Coordinates of C-alpha atoms in Angstrom, one line a residue:
Chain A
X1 CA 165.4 52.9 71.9
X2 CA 167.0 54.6 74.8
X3 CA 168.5 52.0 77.6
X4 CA 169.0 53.4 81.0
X5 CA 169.5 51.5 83.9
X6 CA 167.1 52.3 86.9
X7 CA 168.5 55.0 89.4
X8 CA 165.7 55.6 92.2
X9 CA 167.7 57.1 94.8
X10 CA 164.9 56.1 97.2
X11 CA 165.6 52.2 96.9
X12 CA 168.7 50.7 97.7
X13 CA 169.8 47.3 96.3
X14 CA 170.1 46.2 99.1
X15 CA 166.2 46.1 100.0
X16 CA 165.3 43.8 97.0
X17 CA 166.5 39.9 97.4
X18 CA 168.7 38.4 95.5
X19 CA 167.4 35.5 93.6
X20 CA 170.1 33.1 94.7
X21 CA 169.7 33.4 98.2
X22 CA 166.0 32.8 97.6
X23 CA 167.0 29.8 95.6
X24 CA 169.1 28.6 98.5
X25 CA 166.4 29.3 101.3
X26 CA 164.0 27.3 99.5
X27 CA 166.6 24.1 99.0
X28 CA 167.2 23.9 102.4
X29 CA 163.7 23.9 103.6
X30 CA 162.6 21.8 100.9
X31 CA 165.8 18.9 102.5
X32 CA 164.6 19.3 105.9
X33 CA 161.0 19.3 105.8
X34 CA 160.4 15.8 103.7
X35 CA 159.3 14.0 107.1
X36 CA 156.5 15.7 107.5
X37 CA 152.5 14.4 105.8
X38 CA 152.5 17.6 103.4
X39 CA 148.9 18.6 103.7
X40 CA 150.3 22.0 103.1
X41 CA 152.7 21.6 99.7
X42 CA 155.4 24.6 99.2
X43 CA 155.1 26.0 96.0
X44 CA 158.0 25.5 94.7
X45 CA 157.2 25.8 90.7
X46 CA 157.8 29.1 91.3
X47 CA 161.9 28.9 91.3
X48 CA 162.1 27.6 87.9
X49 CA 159.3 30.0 87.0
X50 CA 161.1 33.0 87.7
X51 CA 165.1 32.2 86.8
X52 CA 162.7 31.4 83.2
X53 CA 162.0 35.1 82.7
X54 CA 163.8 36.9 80.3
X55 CA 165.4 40.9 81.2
X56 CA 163.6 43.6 79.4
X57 CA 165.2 47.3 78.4
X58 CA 163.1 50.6 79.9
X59 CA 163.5 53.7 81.2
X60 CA 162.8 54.7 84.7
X61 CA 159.5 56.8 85.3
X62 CA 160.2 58.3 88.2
X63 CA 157.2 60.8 88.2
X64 CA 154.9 58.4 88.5
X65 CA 156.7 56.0 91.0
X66 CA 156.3 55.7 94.4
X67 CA 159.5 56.5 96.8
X68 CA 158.8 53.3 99.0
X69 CA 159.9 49.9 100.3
X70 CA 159.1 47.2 97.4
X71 CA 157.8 43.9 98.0
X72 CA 160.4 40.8 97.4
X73 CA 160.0 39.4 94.6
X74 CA 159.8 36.2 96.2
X75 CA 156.5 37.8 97.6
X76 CA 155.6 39.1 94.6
X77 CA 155.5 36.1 92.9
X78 CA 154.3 33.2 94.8
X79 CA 151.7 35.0 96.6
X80 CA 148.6 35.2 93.5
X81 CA 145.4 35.5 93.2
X82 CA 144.9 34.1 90.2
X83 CA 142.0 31.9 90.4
X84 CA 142.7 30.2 86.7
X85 CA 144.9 28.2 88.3
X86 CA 143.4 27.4 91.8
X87 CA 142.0 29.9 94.6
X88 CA 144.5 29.3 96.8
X89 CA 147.3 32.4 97.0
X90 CA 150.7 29.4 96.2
X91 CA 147.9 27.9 93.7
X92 CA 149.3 30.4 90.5
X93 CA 152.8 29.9 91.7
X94 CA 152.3 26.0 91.3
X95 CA 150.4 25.4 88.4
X96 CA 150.6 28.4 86.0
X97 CA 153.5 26.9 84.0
X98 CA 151.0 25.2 82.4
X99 CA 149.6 28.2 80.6
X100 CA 151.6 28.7 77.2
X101 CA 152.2 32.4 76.3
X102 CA 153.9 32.0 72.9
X103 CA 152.5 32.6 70.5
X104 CA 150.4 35.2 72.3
X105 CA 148.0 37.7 70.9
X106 CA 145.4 40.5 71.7
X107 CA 142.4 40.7 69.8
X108 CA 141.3 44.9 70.1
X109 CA 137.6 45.7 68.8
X110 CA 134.4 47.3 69.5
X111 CA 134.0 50.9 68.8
X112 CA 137.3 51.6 67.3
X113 CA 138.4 53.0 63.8
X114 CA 140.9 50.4 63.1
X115 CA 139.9 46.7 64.8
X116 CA 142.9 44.4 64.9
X117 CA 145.0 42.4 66.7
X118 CA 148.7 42.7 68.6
X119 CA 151.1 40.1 68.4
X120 CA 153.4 40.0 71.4
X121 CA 156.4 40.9 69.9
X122 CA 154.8 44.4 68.5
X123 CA 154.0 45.2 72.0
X124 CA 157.4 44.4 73.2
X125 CA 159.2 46.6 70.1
X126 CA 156.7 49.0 69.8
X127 CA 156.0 50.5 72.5
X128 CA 158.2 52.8 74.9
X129 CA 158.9 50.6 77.8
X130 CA 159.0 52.1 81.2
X131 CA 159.5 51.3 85.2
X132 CA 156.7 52.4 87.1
X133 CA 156.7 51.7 91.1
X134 CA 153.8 51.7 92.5
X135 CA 150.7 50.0 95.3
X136 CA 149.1 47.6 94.9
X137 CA 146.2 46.8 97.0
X138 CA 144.0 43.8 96.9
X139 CA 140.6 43.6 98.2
X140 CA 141.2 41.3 100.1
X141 CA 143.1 43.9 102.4
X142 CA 146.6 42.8 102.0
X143 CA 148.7 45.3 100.0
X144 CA 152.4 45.1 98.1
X145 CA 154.9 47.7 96.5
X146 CA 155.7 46.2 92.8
X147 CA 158.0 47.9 90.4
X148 CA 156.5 47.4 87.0
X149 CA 157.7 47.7 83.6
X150 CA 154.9 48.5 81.0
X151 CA 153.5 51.4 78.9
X152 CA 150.4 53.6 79.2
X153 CA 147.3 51.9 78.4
X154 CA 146.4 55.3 76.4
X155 CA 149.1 54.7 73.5
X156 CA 147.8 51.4 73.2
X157 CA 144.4 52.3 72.5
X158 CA 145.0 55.1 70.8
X159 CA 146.7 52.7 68.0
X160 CA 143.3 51.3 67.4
X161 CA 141.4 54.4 67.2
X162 CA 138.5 54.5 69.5
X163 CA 135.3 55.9 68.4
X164 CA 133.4 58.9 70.4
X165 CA 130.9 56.7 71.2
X166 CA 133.2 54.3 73.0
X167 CA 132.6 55.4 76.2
X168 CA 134.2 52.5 78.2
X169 CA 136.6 49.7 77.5
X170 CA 136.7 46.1 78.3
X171 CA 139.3 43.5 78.7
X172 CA 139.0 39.5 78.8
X173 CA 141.7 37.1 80.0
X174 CA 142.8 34.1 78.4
X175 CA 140.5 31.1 79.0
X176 CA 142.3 27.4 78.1
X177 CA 140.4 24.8 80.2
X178 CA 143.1 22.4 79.6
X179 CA 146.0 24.9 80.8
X180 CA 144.1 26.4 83.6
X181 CA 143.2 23.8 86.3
X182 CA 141.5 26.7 88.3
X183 CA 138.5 26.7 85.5
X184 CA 138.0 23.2 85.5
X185 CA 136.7 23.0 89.0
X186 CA 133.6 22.5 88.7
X187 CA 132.8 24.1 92.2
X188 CA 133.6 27.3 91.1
X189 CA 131.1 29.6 90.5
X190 CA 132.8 32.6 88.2
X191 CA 131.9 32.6 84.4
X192 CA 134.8 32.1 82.4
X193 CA 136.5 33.7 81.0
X194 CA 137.6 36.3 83.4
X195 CA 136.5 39.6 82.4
X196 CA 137.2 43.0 83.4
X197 CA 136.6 47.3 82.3
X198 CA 137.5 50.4 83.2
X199 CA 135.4 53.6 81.8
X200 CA 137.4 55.4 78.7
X201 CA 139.2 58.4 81.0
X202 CA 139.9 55.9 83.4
X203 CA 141.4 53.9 80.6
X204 CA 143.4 56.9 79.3
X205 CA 144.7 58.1 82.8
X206 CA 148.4 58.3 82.3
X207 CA 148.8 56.1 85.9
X208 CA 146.7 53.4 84.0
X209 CA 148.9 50.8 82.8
X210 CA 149.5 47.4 80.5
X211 CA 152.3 45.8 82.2
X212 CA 154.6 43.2 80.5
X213 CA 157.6 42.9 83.4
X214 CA 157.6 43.2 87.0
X215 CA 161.1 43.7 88.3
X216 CA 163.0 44.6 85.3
X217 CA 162.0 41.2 83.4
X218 CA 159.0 39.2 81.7
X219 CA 156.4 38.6 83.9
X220 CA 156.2 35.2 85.3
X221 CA 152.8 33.4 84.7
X222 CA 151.5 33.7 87.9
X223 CA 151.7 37.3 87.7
X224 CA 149.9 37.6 84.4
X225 CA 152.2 37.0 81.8
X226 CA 152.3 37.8 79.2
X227 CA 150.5 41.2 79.2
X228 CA 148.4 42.4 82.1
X229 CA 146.5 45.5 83.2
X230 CA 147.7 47.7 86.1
X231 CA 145.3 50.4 87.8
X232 CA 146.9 51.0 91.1
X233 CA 144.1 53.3 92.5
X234 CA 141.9 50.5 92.2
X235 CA 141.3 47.3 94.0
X236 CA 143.8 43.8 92.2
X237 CA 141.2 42.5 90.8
X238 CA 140.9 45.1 88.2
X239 CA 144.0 44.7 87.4
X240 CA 143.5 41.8 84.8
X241 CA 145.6 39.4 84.1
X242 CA 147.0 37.5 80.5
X243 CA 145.0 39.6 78.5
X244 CA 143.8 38.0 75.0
X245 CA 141.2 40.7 74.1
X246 CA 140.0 44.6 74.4
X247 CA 137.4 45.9 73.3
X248 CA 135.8 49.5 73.0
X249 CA 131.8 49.9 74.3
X250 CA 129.2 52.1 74.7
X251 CA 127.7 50.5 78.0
X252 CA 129.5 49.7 81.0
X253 CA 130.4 46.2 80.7
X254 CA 130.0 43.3 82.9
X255 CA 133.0 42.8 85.1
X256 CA 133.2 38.9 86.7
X257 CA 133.4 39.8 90.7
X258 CA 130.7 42.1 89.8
X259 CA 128.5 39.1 88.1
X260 CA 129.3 37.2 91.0
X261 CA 128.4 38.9 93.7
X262 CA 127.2 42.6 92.8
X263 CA 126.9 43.9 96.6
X264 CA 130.6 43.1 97.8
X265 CA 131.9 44.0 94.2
X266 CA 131.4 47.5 92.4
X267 CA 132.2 48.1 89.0
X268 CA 134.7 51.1 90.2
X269 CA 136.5 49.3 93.5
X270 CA 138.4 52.2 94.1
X271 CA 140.4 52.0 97.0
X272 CA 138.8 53.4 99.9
X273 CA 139.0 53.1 103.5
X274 CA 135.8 54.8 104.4
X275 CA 133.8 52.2 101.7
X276 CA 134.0 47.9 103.6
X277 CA 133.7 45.2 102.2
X278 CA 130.4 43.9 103.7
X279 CA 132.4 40.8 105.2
X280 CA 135.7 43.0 106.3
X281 CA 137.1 46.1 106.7
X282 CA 138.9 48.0 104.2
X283 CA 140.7 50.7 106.8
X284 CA 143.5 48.8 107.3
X285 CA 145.8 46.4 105.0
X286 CA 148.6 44.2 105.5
X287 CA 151.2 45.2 103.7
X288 CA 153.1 42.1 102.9
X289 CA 155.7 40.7 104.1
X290 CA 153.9 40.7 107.3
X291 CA 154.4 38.6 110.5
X292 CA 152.3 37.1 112.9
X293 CA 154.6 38.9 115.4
X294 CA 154.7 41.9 113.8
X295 CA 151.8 42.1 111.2
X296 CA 152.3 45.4 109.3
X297 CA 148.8 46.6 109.7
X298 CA 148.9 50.2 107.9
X299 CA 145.9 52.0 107.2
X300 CA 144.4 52.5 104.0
X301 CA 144.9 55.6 101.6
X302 CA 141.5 57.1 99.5
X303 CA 142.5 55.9 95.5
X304 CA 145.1 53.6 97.2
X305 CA 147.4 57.1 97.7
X306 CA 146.5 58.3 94.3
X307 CA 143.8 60.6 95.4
X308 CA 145.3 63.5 94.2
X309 CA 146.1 62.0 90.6
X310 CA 142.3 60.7 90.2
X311 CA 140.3 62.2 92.3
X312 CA 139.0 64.3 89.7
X313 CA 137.9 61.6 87.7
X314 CA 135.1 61.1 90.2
X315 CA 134.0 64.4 91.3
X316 CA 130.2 64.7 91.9
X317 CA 129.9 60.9 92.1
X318 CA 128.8 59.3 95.4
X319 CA 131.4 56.8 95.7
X320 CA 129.4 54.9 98.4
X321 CA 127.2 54.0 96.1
X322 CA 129.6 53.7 93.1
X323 CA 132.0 51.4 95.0
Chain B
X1 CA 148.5 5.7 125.1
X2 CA 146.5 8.9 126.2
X3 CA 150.4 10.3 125.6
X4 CA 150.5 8.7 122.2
X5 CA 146.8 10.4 121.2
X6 CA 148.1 13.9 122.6
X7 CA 150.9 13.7 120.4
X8 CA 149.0 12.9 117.3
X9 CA 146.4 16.0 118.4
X10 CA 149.5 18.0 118.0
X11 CA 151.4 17.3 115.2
X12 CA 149.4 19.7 113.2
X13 CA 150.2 22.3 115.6
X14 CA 154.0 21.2 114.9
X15 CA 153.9 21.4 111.2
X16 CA 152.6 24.5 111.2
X17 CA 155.0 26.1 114.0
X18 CA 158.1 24.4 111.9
X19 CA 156.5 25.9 108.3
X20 CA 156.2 29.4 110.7
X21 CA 159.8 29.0 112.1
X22 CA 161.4 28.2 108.6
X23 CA 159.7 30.9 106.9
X24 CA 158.0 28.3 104.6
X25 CA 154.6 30.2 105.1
X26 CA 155.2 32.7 102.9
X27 CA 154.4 36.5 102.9
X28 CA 151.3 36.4 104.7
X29 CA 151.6 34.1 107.3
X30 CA 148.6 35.0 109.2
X31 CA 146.8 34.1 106.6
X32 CA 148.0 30.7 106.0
X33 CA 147.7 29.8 109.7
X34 CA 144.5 31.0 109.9
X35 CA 143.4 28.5 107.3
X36 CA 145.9 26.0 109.2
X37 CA 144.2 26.3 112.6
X38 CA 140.4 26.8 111.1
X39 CA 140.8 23.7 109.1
X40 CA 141.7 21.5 112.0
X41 CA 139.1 22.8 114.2
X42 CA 136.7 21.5 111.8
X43 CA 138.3 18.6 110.8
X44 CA 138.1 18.0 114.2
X45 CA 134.8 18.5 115.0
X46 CA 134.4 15.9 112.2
X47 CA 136.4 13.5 114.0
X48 CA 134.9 13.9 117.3
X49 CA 131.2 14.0 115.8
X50 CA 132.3 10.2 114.2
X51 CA 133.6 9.1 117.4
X52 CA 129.7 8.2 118.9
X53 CA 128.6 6.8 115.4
X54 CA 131.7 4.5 115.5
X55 CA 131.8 3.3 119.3
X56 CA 128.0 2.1 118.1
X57 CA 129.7 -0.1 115.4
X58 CA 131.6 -1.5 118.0
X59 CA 134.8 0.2 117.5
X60 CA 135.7 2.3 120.5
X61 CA 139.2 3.6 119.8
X62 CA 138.0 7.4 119.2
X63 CA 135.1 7.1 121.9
X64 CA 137.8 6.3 124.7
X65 CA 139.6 9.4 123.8
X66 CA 137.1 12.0 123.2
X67 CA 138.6 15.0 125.7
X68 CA 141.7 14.8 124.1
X69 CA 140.2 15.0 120.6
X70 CA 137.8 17.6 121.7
X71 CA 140.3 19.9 123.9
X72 CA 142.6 19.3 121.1
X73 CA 140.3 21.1 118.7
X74 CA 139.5 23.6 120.7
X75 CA 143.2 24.5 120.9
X76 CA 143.0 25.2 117.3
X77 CA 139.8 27.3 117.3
X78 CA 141.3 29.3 120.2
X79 CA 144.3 29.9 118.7
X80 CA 142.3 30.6 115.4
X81 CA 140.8 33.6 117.4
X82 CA 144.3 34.5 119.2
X83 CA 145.4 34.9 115.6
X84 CA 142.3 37.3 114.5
X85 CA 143.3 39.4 117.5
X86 CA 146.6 39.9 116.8
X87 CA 146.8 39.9 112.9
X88 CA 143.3 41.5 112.4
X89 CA 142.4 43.8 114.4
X90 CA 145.2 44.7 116.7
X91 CA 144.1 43.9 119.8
X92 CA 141.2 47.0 119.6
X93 CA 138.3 46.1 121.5
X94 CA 136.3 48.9 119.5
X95 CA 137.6 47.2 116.3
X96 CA 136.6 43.7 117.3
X97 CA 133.3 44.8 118.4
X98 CA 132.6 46.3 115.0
X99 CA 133.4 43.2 113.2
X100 CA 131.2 41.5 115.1
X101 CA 128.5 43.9 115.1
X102 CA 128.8 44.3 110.7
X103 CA 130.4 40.9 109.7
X104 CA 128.4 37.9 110.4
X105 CA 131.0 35.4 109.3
X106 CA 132.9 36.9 112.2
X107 CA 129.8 36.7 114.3
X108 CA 129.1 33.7 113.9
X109 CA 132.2 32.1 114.3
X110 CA 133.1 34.0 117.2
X111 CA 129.8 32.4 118.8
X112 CA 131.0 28.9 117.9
X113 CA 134.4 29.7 120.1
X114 CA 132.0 30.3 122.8
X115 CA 129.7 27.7 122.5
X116 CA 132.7 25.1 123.1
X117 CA 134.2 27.4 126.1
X118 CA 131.8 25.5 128.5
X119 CA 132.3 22.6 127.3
X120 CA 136.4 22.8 127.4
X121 CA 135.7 24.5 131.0
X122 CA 133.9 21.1 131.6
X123 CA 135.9 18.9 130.5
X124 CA 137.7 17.6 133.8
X125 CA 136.4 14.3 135.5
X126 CA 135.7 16.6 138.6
X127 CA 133.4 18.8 136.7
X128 CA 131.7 15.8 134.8
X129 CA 130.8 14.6 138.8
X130 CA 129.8 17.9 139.4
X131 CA 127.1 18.4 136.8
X132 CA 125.8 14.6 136.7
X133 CA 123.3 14.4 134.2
X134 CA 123.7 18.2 133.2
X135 CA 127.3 17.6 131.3
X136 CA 125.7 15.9 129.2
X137 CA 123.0 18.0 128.1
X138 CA 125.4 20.6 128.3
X139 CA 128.0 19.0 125.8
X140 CA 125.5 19.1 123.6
X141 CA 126.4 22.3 122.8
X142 CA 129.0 21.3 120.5
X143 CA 125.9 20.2 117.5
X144 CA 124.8 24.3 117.3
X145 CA 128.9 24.8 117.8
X146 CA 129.3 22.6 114.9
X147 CA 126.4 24.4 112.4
X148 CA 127.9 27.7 114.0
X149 CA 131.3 26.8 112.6
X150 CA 130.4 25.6 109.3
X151 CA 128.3 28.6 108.6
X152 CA 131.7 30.4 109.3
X153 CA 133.2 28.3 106.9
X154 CA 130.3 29.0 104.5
X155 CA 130.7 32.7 104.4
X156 CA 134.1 32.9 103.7
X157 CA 133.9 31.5 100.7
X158 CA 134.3 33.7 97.6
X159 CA 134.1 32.1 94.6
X160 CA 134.6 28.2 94.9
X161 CA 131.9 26.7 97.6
X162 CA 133.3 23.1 97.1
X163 CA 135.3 23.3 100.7
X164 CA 132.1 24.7 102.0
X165 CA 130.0 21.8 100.5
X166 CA 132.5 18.9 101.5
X167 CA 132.4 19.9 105.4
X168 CA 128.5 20.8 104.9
X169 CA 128.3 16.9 103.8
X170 CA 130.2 15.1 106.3
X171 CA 128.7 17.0 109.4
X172 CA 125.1 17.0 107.8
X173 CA 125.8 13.2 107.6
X174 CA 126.9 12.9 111.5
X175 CA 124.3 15.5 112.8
X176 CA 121.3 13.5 110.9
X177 CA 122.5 9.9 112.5
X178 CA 122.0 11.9 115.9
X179 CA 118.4 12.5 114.9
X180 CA 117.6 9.0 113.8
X181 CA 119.5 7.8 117.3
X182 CA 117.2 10.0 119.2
X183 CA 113.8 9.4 117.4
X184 CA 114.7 5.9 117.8
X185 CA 114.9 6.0 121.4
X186 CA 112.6 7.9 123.4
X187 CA 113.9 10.3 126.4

């Protein structure tokens, strides 16, 4: 395979921190702020987290990446949700070093020709590894800019075959009780494990993407490692995380927000300003880093600014009611 | 003393205003200081619900100091809804009349802020003189204020009610010794 380094003329170097000084900012914090009763811990799990992740080779798809300012990785990856690991947003950051991602593999079934599984080093060497930039926006109306590395969701289906009848696809994350603290609270009301689905053109839409890096390397744990979904027209939580199996169905499957609390969660949560959230808005979002001073309230694009890429996929449908 | 409570009222407000100053926060500090000041409003509400319960055990030490406590909290609620203002909706009046119109989270917890604005309003000695018996019945308010703030509390949650239920214990536990005290003694 091709290596090229990443050349966005759009993004200086100078806009992404540099681990070290993160590193640095955190040690001094950390020495000054031991007097105080912590009922508020920093996460700082996260440091040796992220110097643990490993670079990965890809080429630069400009096409499909956004020409905007990205989100720190310091951002990035201490603010999750996550809720394996806890329901608080430094909760992943903190305790998903407990989940172990080698050996790693994806079970891939249903309505396919050839059912099998992926081990993690065939997706690493086999498929074309690419940067992709692009939104991400949660539902719960905060937004970031991530520069991914991953490959189309389409090839990796397309290995397996789907059947004509397969007219949806859907994914399930890992479930360990004893690596994932999140799932052992027994106040929590999702069904594990955590599942997720897209409908089949959605699934082949060339934005759609399995992401296995964020920032040029592995993805930390907190971010999904070690394979993850990424549909940036829709809302995160669609965007599954630690993937362990996919399969191909006829019927729309269930999705967990969705099985939790069907009016505040569609099965689509497509971005969309016009559509709230019955207990907030969705016109505006923070886009993080924000301030109390200066909070970076921006407004909210239709399909998350991918309207005219996916759009069509939705034409005739009332998206108030398909939410 | 009184100096020594006020200081201890505040210390939560000086954690968080160091974590905000160092940038400890994170990306979303809003966020995390809206949990910050919403959790010590209700925490203490909790601790100026106990402080009746306690005085009637013989142990005074809250009792004696219940303006503080209770002006204290209200400092945090306050500046719970300064930070919804600024951070949420951008100081548009048509914006936060909308959430309060659609979201009754927001509705509700809005309506506990202004349940407890008498009574902070009320709080001097001059104004306790003033109203006689009234104050009290007025400073009542704060057992609706309290049921008002946990509903809040209630409908935030997403996915994990176990906050929810804690708080929902502990003031169901304090509100229910008022209605025992009251049955027990006749008005």
């Amino acid at each position: 395979m091709k290596k090229r380094t990443y050349t966005d003329h759009s993004i200086a170097s100078s806009d992404i921190t540099p681990e070290h000084i993160f590193l640095n900012r955190r040690g001094l914090i950390k020495a000054s702020a031991g007097t105080i009763a912590g009922a508020l811990a920093t996460p700082s799990t996260a440091l040796s987290e992220a110097s643990a992740q490993s670079a990965l080779s890809f080429r630069a798809d400009s096409d499909r990446s956004l020409v905007d300012e990205q989100t720190p990785y310091e951002a990035v990856t201490t603010y999750n949700n996550f809720y394996e690991f806890g329901t608080d947003k430094s909760d992943p950051a903190r305790h998903a070093h407990a989940m172990t991602t080698h050996p790693w593999t994806v079970k891939v079934g249903g309505l396919v020709d050839q059912p099998g599984s992926l081990h993690l080093e065939d997706v690493l060497s086999g498929f074309d590894l690419e940067e992709r930039i692009y939104r991400f926006r949660c539902v719960e109306a905060w937004s970031m800019v991530v520069p991914w590395v991953g490959f189309p969701l389409a090839e990796l289906l397309r290995r397996f075959e789907p059947k004509s009848e397969g007219k949806f696809v859907e994914f399930k994350t890992l479930y360990r009780r004893g690596e994932m603290r999140g799932t052992r609270s027994f106040t929590s009301i999702i069904d594990w494990p955590y599942r997720e689905g897209l409908r089949m053109d959605e699934a082949m839409h060339p934005l759609t993407l399995v992401a296995v890096g964020l920032y040029g390397k592995t993805l930390p744990n907190q971010n999904g490692a070690p394979l993850r979904l990424v549909v940036p027209w829709k809302y995160g939580f669609k965007s599954i995380k630690s993937i362990v199996e996919i399969n191909v169905t006829a019927e729309q499957p269930q999705t967990s927000w969705q099985m939790l609390q069907p009016s505040e969660y569609g099965f689509y949560a497509n971005v969309n300003p016009e559509v709230d959230h019955p207990r907030w808005s969705q016109r505006f979002e923070r886009k993080l880093p924000s301030s109390i001073f200066k909070p970076n309230r921006v407004p909210t694009l239709p399909f998350n600014g991918y309207e005219e890429q996916v759009a069509g996929l939705y034409h005739g449908m009332d998206l108030r009611k398909f939410y | 003393m009184i100096f020594v409570v006020t200081a201890i009222c505040l210390l939560p407000l000086a954690q968080l205003s160091f974590q905000l100053a160092s940038g400890d926060l994170g990306p979303d500090p809003a966020k995390r200081l809206m949990q910050g000041t919403g959790e010590w409003g209700l925490r203490g509400l909790a601790i100026v619900l106990l402080a009746a319960p306690l005085a009637q055990r013989g142990w005074r030490g809250l009792f004696r100091y219940r303006r503080i406590l209770g002006l204290s909290l209200y400092l945090y609620v306050s500046l719970h809804l300064l930070l919804f203002a600024q951070v949420y909706v951008g100081w548009s009046g048509a914006l936060l009349a909308e959430e309060l119109k659609e979201r009754p989270y927001i509705f509700v917890g809005f309506s506990a802020w202004l349940a407890m604005l008498p009574l902070a309003l009320t709080s001097t000695d001059r104004a306790r003189r003033w109203l006689g018996r009234r104050w009290k019945q007025l400073h009542r308010l704060i057992y609706p204020a309290t049921v008002l703030a946990w509903l809040h509390l209630f409908w935030l949650a997403r996915s994990d009610v176990g906050e929810a239920l804690v708080y929902g214990a502990v003031f169901a536990a304090l509100l229910s010794w008022r209605v025992r005290r009251a049955r027990l003694r006749p008005r």
